[in-house]
N, CA, C and O atoms as a printed pandas DataFrame, in Angstrom:
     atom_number atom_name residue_name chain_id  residue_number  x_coord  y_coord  z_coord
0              1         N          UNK        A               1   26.394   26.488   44.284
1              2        CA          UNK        A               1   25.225   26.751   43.486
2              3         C          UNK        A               1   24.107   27.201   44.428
3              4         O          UNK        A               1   23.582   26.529   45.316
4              5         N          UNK        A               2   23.935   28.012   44.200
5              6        CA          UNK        A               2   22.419   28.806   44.778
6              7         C          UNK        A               2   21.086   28.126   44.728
7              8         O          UNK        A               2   20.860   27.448   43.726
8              9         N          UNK        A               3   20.319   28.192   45.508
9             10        CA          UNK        A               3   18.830   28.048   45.309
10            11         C          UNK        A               3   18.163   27.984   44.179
11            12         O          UNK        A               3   17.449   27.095   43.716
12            13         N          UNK        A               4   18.477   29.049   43.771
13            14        CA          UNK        A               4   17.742   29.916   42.433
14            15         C          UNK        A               4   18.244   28.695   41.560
15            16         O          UNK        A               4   17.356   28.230   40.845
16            17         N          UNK        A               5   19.728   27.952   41.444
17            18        CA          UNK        A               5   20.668   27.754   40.284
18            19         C          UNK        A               5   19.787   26.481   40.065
19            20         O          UNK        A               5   19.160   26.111   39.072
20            21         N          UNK        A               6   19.939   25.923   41.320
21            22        CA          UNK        A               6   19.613   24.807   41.605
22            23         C          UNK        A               6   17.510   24.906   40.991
23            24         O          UNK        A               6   17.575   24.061   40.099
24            25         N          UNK        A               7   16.556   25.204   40.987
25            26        CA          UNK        A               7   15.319   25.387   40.706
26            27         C          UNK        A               7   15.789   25.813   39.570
27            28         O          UNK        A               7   15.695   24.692   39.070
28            29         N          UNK        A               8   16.291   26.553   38.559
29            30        CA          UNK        A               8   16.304   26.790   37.061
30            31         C          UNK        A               8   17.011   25.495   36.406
31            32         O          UNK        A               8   16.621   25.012   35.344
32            33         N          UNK        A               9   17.886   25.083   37.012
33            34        CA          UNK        A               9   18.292   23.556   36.581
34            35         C          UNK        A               9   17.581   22.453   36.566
35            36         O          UNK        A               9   17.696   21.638   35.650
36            37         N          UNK        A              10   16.599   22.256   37.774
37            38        CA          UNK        A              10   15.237   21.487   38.061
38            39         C          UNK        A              10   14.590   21.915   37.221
39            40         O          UNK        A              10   14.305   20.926   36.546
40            41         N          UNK        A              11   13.887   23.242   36.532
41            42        CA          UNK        A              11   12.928   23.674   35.590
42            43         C          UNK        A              11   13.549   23.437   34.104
43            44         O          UNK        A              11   12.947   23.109   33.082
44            45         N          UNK        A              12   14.924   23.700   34.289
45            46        CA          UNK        A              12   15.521   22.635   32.864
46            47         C          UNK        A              12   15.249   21.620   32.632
47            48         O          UNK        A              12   14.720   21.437   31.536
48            49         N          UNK        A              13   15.458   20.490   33.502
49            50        CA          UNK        A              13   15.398   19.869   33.012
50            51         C          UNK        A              13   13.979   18.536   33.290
51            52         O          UNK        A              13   14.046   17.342   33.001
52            53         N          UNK        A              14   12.856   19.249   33.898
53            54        CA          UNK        A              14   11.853   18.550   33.481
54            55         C          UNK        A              14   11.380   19.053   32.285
55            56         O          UNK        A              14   10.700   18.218   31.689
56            57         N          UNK        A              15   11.494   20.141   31.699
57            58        CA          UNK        A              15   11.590   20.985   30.929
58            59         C          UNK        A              15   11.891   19.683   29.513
59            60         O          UNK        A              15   11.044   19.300   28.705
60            61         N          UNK        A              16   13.344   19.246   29.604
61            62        CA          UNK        A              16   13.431   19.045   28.587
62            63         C          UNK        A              16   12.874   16.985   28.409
63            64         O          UNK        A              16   12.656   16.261   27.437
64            65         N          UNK        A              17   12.849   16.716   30.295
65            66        CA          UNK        A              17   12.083   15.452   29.916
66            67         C          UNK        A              17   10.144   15.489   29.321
67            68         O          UNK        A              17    9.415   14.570   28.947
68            69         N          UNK        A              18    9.901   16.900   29.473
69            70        CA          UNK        A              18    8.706   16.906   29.141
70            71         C          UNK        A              18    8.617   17.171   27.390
71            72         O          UNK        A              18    7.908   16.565   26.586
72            73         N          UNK        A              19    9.276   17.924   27.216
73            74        CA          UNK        A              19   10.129   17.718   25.339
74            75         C          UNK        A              19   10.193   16.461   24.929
75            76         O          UNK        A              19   10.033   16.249   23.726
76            77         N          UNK        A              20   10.430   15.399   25.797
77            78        CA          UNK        A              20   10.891   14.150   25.363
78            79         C          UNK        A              20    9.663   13.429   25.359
79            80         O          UNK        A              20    9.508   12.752   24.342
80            81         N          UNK        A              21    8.847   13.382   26.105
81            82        CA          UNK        A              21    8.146   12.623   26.486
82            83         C          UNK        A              21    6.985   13.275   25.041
83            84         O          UNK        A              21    6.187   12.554   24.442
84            85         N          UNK        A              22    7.124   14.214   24.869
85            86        CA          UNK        A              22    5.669   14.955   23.972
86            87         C          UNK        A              22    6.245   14.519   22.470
87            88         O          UNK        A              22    5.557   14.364   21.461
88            89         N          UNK        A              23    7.629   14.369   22.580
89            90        CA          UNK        A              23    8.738   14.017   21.333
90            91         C          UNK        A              23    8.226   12.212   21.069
91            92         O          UNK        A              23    7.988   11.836   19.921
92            93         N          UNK        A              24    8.142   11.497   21.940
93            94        CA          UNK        A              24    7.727   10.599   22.139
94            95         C          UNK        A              24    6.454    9.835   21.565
95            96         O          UNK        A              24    6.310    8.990   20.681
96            97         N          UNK        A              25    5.377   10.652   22.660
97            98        CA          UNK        A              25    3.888   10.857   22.289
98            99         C          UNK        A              25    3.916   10.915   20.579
99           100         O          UNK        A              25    3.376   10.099   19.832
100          101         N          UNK        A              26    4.626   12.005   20.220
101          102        CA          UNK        A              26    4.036   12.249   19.071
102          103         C          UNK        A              26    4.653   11.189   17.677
103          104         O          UNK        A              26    4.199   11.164   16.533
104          105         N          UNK        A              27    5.835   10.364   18.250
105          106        CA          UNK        A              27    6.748    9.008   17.569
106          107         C          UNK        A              27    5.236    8.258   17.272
107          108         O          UNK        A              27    4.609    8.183   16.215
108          109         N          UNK        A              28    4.906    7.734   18.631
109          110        CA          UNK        A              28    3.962    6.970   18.686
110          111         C          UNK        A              28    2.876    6.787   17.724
111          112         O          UNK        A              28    2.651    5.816   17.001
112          113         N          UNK        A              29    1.873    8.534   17.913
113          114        CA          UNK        A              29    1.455    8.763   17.488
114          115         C          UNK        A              29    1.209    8.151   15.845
115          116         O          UNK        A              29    0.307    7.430   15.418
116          117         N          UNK        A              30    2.566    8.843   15.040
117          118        CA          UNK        A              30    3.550    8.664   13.950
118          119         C          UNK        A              30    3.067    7.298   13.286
119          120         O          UNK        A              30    2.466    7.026   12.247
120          121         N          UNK        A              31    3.579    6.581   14.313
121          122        CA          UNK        A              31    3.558    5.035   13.772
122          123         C          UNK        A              31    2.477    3.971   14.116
123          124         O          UNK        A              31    2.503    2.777   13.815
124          125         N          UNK        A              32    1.231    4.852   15.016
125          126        CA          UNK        A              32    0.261    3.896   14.559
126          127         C          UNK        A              32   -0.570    4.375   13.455
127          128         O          UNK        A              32   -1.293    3.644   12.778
128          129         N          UNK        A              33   -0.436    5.625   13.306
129          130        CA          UNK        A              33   -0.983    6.250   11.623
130          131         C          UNK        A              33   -0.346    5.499   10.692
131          132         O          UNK        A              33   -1.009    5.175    9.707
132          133         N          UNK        A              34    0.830    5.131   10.770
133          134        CA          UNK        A              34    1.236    4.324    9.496
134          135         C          UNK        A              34    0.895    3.125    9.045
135          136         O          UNK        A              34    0.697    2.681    7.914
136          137         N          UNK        A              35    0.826    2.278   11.036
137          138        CA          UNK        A              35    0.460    1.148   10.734
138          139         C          UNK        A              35   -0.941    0.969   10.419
139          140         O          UNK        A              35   -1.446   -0.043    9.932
140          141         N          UNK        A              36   -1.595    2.177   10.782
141          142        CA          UNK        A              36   -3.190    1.531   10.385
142          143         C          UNK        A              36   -3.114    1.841    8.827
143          144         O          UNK        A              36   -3.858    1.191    8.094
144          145         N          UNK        A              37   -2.257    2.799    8.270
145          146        CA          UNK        A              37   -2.622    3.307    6.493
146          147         C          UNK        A              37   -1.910    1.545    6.052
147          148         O          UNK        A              37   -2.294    0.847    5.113
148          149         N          UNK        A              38   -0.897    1.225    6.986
149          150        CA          UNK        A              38   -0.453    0.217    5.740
150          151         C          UNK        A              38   -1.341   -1.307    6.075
151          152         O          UNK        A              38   -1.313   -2.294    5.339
152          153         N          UNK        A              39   -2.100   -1.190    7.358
153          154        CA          UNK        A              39   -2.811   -2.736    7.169
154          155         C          UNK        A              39   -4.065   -2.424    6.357
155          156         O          UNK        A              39   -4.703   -3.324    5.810
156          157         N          UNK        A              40   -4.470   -0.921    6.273
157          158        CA          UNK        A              40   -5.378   -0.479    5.644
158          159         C          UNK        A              40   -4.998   -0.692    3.895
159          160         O          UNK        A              40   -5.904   -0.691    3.062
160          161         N          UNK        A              41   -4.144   -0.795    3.670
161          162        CA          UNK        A              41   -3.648   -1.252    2.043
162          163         C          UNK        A              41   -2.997   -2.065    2.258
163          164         O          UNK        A              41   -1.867   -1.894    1.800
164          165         N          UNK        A              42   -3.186   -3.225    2.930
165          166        CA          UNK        A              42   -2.854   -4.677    2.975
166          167         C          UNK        A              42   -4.666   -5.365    2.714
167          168         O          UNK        A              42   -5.075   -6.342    2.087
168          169         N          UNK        A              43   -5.367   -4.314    3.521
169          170        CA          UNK        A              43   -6.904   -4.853    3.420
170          171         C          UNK        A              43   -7.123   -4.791    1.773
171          172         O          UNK        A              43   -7.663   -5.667    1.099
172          173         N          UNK        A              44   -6.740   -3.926    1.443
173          174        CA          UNK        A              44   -7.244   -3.542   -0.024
174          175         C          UNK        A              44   -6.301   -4.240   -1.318
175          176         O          UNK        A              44   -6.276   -3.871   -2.492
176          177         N          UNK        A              45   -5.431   -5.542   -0.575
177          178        CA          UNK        A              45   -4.449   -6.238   -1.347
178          179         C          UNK        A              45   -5.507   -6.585   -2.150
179          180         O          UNK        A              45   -5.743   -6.096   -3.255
180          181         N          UNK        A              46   -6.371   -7.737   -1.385
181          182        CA          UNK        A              46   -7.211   -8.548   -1.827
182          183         C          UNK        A              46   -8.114   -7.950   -3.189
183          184         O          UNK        A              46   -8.058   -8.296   -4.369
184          185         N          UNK        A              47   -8.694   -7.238   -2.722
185          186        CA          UNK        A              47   -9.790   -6.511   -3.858
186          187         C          UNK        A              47   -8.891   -5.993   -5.272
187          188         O          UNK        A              47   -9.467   -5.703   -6.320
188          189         N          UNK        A              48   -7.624   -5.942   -5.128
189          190        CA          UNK        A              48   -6.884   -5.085   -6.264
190          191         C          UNK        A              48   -6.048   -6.514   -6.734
191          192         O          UNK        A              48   -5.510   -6.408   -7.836
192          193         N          UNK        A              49   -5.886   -7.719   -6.104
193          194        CA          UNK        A              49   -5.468   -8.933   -6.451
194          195         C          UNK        A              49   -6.624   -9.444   -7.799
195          196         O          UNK        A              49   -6.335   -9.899   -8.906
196          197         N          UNK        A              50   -8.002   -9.158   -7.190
197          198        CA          UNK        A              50   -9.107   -9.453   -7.812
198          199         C          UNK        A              50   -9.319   -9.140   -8.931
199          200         O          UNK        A              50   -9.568   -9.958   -9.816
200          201         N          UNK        A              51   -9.241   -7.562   -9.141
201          202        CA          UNK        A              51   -8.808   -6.785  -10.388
202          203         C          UNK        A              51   -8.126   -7.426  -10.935
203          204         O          UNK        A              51   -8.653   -8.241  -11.692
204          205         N          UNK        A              52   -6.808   -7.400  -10.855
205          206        CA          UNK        A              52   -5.821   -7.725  -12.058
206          207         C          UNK        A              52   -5.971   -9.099  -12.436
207          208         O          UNK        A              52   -5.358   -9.513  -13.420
208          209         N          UNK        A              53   -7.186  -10.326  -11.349
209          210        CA          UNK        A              53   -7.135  -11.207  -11.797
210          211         C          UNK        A              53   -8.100  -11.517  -13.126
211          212         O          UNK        A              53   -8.010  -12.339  -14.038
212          213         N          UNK        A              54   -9.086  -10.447  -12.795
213          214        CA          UNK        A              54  -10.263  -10.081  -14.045
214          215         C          UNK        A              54  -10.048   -9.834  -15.420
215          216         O          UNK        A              54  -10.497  -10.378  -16.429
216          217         N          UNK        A              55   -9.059   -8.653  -15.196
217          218        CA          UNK        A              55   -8.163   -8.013  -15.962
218          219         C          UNK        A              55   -7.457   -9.104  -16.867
219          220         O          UNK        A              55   -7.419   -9.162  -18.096
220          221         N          UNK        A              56   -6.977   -9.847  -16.039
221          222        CA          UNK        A              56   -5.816  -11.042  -16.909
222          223         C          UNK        A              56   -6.963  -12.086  -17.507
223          224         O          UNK        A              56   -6.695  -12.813  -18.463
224          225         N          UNK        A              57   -7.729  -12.093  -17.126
225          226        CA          UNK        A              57   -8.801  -13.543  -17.449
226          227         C          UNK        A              57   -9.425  -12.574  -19.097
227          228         O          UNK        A              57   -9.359  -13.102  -20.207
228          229         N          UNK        A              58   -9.906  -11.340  -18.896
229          230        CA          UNK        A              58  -10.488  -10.790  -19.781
230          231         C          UNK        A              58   -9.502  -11.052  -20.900
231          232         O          UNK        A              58   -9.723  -11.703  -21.921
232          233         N          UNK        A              59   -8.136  -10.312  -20.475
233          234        CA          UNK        A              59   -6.995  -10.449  -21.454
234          235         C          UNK        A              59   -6.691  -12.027  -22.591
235          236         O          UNK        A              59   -6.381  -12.103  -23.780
236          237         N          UNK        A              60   -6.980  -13.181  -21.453
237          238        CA          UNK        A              60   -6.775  -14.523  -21.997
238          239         C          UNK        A              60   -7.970  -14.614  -23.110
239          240         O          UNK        A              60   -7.900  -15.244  -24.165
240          241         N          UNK        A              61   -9.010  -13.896  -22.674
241          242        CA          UNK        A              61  -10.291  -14.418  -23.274
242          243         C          UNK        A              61   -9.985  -13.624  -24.572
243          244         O          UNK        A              61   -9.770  -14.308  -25.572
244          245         N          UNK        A              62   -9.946  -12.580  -24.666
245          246        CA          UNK        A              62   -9.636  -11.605  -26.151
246          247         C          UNK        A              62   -8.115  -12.276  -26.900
247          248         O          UNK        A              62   -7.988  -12.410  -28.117
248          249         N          UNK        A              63   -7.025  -12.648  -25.856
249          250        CA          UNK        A              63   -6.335  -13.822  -26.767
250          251         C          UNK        A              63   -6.918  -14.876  -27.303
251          252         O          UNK        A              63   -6.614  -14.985  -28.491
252          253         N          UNK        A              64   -7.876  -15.982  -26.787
253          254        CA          UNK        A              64   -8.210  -16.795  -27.194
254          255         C          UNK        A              64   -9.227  -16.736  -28.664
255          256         O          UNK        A              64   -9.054  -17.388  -29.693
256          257         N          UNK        A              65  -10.083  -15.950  -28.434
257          258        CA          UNK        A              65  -10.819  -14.919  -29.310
258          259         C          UNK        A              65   -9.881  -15.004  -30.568
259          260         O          UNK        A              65  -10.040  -15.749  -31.535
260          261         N          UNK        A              66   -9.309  -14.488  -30.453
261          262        CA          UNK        A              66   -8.123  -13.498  -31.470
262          263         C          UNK        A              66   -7.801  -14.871  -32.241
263          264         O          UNK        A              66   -8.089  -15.023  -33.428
264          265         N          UNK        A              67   -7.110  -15.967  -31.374
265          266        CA          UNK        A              67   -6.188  -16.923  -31.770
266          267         C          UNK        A              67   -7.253  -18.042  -32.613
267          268         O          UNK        A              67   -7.072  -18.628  -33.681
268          269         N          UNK        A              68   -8.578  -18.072  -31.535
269          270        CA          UNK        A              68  -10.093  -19.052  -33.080
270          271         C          UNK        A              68   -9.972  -18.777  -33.839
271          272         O          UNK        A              68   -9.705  -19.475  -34.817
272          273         N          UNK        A              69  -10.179  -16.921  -33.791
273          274        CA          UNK        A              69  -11.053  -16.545  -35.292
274          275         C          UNK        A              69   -9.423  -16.433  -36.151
275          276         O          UNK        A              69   -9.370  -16.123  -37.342
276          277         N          UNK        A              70   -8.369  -16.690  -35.452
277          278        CA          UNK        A              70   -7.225  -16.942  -37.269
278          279         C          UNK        A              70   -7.236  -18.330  -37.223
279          280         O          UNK        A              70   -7.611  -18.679  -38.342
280          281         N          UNK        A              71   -7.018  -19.365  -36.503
281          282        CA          UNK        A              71   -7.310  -20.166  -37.177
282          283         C          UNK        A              71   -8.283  -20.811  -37.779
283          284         O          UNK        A              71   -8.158  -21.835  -38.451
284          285         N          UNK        A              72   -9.416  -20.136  -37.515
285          286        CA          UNK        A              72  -10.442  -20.356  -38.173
286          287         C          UNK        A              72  -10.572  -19.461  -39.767
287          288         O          UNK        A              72  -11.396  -19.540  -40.678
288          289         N          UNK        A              73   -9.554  -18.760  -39.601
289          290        CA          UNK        A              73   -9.328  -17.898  -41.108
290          291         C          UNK        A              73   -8.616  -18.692  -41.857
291          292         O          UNK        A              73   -8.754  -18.787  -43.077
292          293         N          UNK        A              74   -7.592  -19.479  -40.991
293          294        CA          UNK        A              74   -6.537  -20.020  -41.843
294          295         C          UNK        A              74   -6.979  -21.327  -42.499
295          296         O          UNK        A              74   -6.753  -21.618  -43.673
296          297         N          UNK        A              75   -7.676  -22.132  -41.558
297          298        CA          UNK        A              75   -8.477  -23.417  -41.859
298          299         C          UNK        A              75   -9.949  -23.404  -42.843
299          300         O          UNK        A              75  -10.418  -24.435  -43.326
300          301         N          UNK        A              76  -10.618  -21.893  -43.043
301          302        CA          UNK        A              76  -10.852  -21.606  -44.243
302          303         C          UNK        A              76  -10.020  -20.929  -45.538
303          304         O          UNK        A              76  -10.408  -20.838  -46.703
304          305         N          UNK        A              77   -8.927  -20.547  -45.035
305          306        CA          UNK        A              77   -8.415  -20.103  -46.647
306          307         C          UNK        A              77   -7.599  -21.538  -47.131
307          308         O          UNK        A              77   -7.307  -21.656  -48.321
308          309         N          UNK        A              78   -7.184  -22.815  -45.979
309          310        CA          UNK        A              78   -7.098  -23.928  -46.900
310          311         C          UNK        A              78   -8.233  -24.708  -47.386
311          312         O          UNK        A              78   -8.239  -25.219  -48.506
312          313         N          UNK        A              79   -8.923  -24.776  -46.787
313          314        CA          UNK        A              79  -10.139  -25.407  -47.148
314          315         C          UNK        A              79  -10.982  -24.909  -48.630
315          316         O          UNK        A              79  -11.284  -25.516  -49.657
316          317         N          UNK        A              80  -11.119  -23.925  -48.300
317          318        CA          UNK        A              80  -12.226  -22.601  -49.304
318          319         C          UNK        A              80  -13.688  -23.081  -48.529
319          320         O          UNK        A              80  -14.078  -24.140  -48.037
320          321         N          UNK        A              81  -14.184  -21.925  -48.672
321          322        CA          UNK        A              81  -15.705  -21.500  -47.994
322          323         C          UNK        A              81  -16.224  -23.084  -48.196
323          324         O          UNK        A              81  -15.871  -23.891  -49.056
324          325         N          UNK        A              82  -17.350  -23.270  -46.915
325          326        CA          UNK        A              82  -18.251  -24.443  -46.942
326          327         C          UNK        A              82  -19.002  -24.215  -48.102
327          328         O          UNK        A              82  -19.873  -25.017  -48.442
């Protein structure tokens, strides 16, 4: 192998550890974007926990609502009006 063979084989192959390394870099990159989007909607568990807990409380309250005013229909249609 020649000089030449030998330096185009050297330029190969930092060549392709520098591919790797930028292949790498950019993995990295990759996965701390993800990890910050997903602790970033782990932050936002809480506040959307909150919601649906509102949500469900409102819900109980318009059941409860609902469930007085019939028996309060029903306990006047046995009764008849005060």
């Amino acid at each position: 192998m020649t000089a030449d063979h030998k330096q185009c084989l050297k330029e190969y192959e930092w060549g392709v550890v520098e591919t790797s390394l930028a292949n790498i870099a950019t993995d990295y990159k990759d996965i701390k974007t993800g990890q910050k989007e997903i602790l970033e909607q782990l932050g936002s568990m809480p506040a959307t926990l909150k919601a649906q807990d509102k949500s469900i409380g409102r819900l109980w309250k318009v059941v409860f609502i609902a469930l007085a005013s019939a028996g309060a229909a029903i306990v006047t249609a046995f009764r008849g009006p005060p």
